[in-house]
XYZ file of C-alpha atoms in Angstrom:
258
model
C -85.160 20.620 -193.872
C -87.457 18.665 -191.340
C -85.587 15.324 -192.017
C -81.639 16.701 -191.778
C -82.746 18.150 -188.415
C -85.025 14.736 -186.840
C -81.274 12.585 -187.703
C -79.334 15.935 -186.007
C -81.084 15.200 -182.927
C -81.083 11.583 -183.024
C -77.775 11.888 -183.359
C -77.307 13.894 -179.718
C -79.643 11.446 -178.077
C -77.450 8.731 -178.858
C -74.025 10.210 -177.638
C -76.202 11.502 -175.129
C -76.991 8.003 -174.099
C -73.738 6.682 -174.627
C -72.627 8.686 -172.185
C -74.945 7.851 -169.659
C -73.964 4.285 -169.914
C -70.536 4.611 -169.594
C -71.076 6.837 -166.685
C -73.176 4.211 -165.235
C -70.270 1.210 -166.128
C -67.968 3.278 -164.456
C -70.063 3.848 -161.607
C -71.135 -0.239 -161.283
C -67.591 -0.729 -161.828
C -66.453 2.115 -158.578
C -68.848 0.113 -156.458
C -68.106 -3.483 -157.045
C -64.733 -2.709 -156.762
C -65.467 -0.440 -153.295
C -67.881 -3.414 -152.782
C -64.373 -5.540 -153.377
C -61.771 -3.651 -150.755
C -64.082 -3.132 -147.895
C -64.798 -7.071 -147.617
C -60.943 -7.672 -148.585
C -60.237 -5.193 -145.324
C -63.441 -6.772 -143.097
C -61.176 -10.665 -143.665
C -58.312 -8.871 -142.605
C -59.422 -7.384 -139.801
C -61.209 -10.732 -138.529
C -58.204 -12.876 -139.700
C -55.453 -10.809 -137.147
C -58.247 -11.020 -134.634
C -58.193 -14.648 -135.145
C -54.454 -14.517 -134.277
C -53.940 -13.293 -130.906
C -54.901 -15.664 -128.322
C -57.787 -15.972 -125.800
C -57.462 -15.720 -122.909
C -56.336 -19.037 -121.010
C -56.793 -18.798 -117.244
C -59.302 -17.378 -114.285
C -58.886 -16.284 -111.111
C -61.767 -17.331 -108.272
C -61.612 -16.600 -104.579
C -63.434 -15.217 -101.259
C -62.071 -11.782 -98.882
C -61.723 -13.608 -95.058
C -62.319 -11.875 -92.093
C -59.019 -11.264 -91.142
C -60.259 -12.280 -87.298
C -63.204 -13.734 -87.138
C -62.005 -16.023 -90.750
C -65.526 -15.645 -92.332
C -66.209 -14.239 -95.509
C -66.627 -10.252 -95.829
C -70.344 -9.705 -96.844
C -70.064 -7.250 -99.292
C -72.941 -4.889 -101.720
C -74.686 -6.231 -104.381
C -72.588 -6.719 -107.559
C -72.935 -4.434 -109.818
C -72.363 -0.195 -110.401
C -71.726 0.020 -106.885
C -70.450 -3.078 -105.998
C -66.840 -3.748 -105.038
C -64.091 -3.652 -108.022
C -61.214 -5.360 -107.981
C -58.537 -4.409 -110.363
C -55.846 -7.003 -111.288
C -52.822 -5.352 -112.474
C -50.302 -7.455 -115.165
C -46.661 -7.687 -113.703
C -43.524 -7.979 -116.131
C -45.561 -6.533 -119.423
C -46.549 -3.992 -121.687
C -49.731 -3.914 -120.700
C -50.960 -0.387 -119.073
C -54.630 -1.058 -117.946
C -56.286 -3.211 -115.473
C -57.727 -5.556 -116.014
C -61.504 -4.829 -113.290
C -64.365 -6.394 -112.740
C -66.350 -7.032 -109.374
C -67.130 -8.757 -105.982
C -70.306 -11.128 -105.701
C -72.070 -9.908 -102.482
C -71.317 -12.638 -100.325
C -67.270 -11.983 -100.548
C -66.333 -14.322 -103.369
C -64.814 -12.791 -106.558
C -64.182 -14.674 -109.603
C -63.043 -13.706 -113.532
C -62.789 -16.841 -115.130
C -61.048 -14.948 -118.525
C -57.857 -13.619 -117.852
C -54.502 -14.387 -119.661
C -51.874 -16.664 -117.465
C -49.597 -14.474 -116.111
C -48.502 -13.413 -112.864
C -50.469 -10.630 -110.956
C -50.925 -7.389 -108.461
C -55.054 -8.401 -107.275
C -56.241 -4.265 -105.995
C -60.060 -4.858 -103.763
C -61.246 -1.860 -102.973
C -63.868 -2.971 -100.721
C -65.152 -1.352 -96.927
C -61.694 -2.498 -94.696
C -59.867 -0.689 -92.813
C -56.222 -1.941 -94.291
C -55.059 -2.120 -98.073
C -56.394 -5.028 -99.810
C -54.479 -7.005 -102.187
C -51.642 -9.319 -102.956
C -49.985 -11.206 -106.082
C -51.330 -14.256 -107.808
C -49.927 -16.326 -110.784
C -52.653 -17.342 -112.489
C -51.998 -20.960 -114.517
C -55.352 -22.343 -115.814
C -58.372 -21.607 -113.291
C -56.425 -20.469 -110.034
C -58.339 -20.115 -107.031
C -56.429 -17.366 -104.555
C -58.297 -15.993 -101.587
C -57.196 -12.249 -99.225
C -58.557 -10.909 -96.166
C -58.809 -7.251 -94.713
C -61.225 -5.924 -91.331
C -63.829 -4.583 -92.238
C -64.954 -1.536 -90.094
C -67.931 -2.893 -88.834
C -69.030 -7.111 -88.496
C -73.283 -7.192 -88.272
C -75.022 -9.994 -86.064
C -78.474 -10.775 -87.571
C -81.040 -13.201 -86.737
C -84.563 -12.946 -88.632
C -87.955 -14.819 -88.394
C -91.236 -14.510 -90.209
C -95.027 -15.350 -88.556
C -97.764 -16.468 -90.243
C -99.041 -12.713 -90.432
C -95.489 -12.009 -92.538
C -94.003 -9.860 -89.644
C -90.507 -10.086 -89.849
C -88.321 -10.145 -86.858
C -84.685 -8.652 -87.464
C -82.598 -8.658 -84.757
C -78.870 -7.933 -84.750
C -76.030 -6.426 -83.487
C -72.968 -4.178 -85.244
C -69.812 -4.151 -83.771
C -67.117 -1.343 -85.038
C -63.721 -3.516 -85.481
C -62.455 -1.095 -83.117
C -62.784 1.388 -80.367
C -61.188 4.274 -83.226
C -64.615 3.761 -84.951
C -68.512 4.576 -84.124
C -71.271 3.775 -85.815
C -73.175 5.976 -86.690
C -76.440 4.652 -88.301
C -77.476 1.460 -89.146
C -79.745 0.120 -91.654
C -82.696 -2.664 -91.702
C -83.353 -3.840 -95.386
C -85.776 -6.228 -97.001
C -86.031 -7.449 -100.379
C -87.828 -9.258 -103.029
C -84.596 -10.100 -104.930
C -81.899 -11.623 -103.472
C -78.993 -8.663 -104.511
C -79.769 -6.585 -101.200
C -77.599 -3.380 -100.073
C -78.459 0.590 -99.676
C -77.206 1.156 -103.023
C -79.268 1.624 -105.723
C -83.221 0.996 -104.470
C -81.829 -2.630 -103.997
C -84.395 -2.875 -101.027
C -88.455 -3.055 -100.358
C -87.634 -1.525 -96.863
C -85.329 -0.122 -95.101
C -85.311 1.590 -91.735
C -82.816 2.960 -89.925
C -81.917 3.807 -86.845
C -78.457 4.917 -84.798
C -79.251 2.382 -82.443
C -76.725 -0.639 -82.599
C -78.002 -3.597 -81.934
C -81.796 -3.871 -81.496
C -84.364 -5.255 -84.049
C -86.553 -4.401 -86.169
C -90.303 -5.394 -88.008
C -91.313 -5.393 -91.237
C -95.486 -5.821 -91.076
C -95.170 -6.641 -94.844
C -99.321 -7.947 -95.074
C -99.834 -4.282 -94.659
C -96.884 -2.989 -96.452
C -98.528 -2.042 -99.821
C -94.387 -2.199 -102.416
C -95.232 -5.896 -100.634
C -98.598 -6.531 -102.361
C -97.364 -5.137 -105.093
C -94.443 -6.792 -105.946
C -96.512 -9.920 -103.973
C -96.699 -12.229 -107.268
C -93.099 -11.806 -107.733
C -92.284 -13.330 -104.644
C -94.753 -16.579 -105.378
C -92.725 -16.802 -108.412
C -89.577 -17.507 -106.190
C -91.250 -19.496 -103.945
C -92.387 -17.229 -101.390
C -88.711 -16.112 -101.310
C -87.488 -13.243 -99.152
C -84.522 -11.471 -98.341
C -83.108 -9.426 -95.224
C -79.450 -7.885 -94.175
C -78.000 -5.348 -91.565
C -76.197 -2.375 -92.828
C -74.029 -0.271 -90.565
C -72.541 3.542 -91.632
C -68.873 4.234 -89.874
C -67.876 7.741 -91.569
C -69.831 7.110 -94.765
C -68.384 3.454 -95.305
C -70.435 0.240 -94.924
C -70.152 -2.973 -94.013
C -72.961 -5.309 -94.466
C -74.686 -8.760 -92.090
C -74.817 -11.365 -94.563
C -77.765 -11.686 -96.654
C -81.028 -14.163 -95.047
C -83.352 -16.118 -97.028
C -87.424 -15.881 -95.309
C -90.022 -17.477 -96.646
C -92.958 -15.239 -96.427
C -97.141 -16.940 -96.950
């Protein structure tokens, strides 16, 4: 009786083992098939992507003051910088190509397709700043605009690291009033009133005058002095003028401190 039962259970066990092996073989087959299918899809997608042409053109230029013919200074090229939109003409494109202008008034995008565009600059200008350009390879295209104010700046630094900034801010029309002028310095070349892109700032309602930063006794200067030394002892200053919430800038002046 014992021998019969042993044979019975061995048979059951062998059948179970065979079933387990079958299940494992089936799962392994499914896994292999899934892996191959995934690899095929990825390869197909990559091939499809390879079939698209890369951008074959680019655009660069400068936004000039329509009166002075000098570049219009702008905020730092970043999240709060001046946005430029390129709209394709005579195509099925529904979205613009967007990028930021530089703080010296220049702009560049070296990866756009060759075609005709409407270019729009969303800057601190009195009138619309836009035009039409046909991009064919790397293309130069300048624009003109009128700022709400123009700022002249001169700056010096003495042996005690006192930085004196003299400025004159003038509205571009008698219809505009400058409500506030800000004098700024920074230890990085990007400098404006936005996003803490300054190490020191002083504001006034005087549209002309001078201001002195005593950097020798400035905590921010002393804390970041090692960064300044690493950048050849350079600091950067500029002036901003606010007309009804619209801010124009002077050029950036580079000074060398101790």
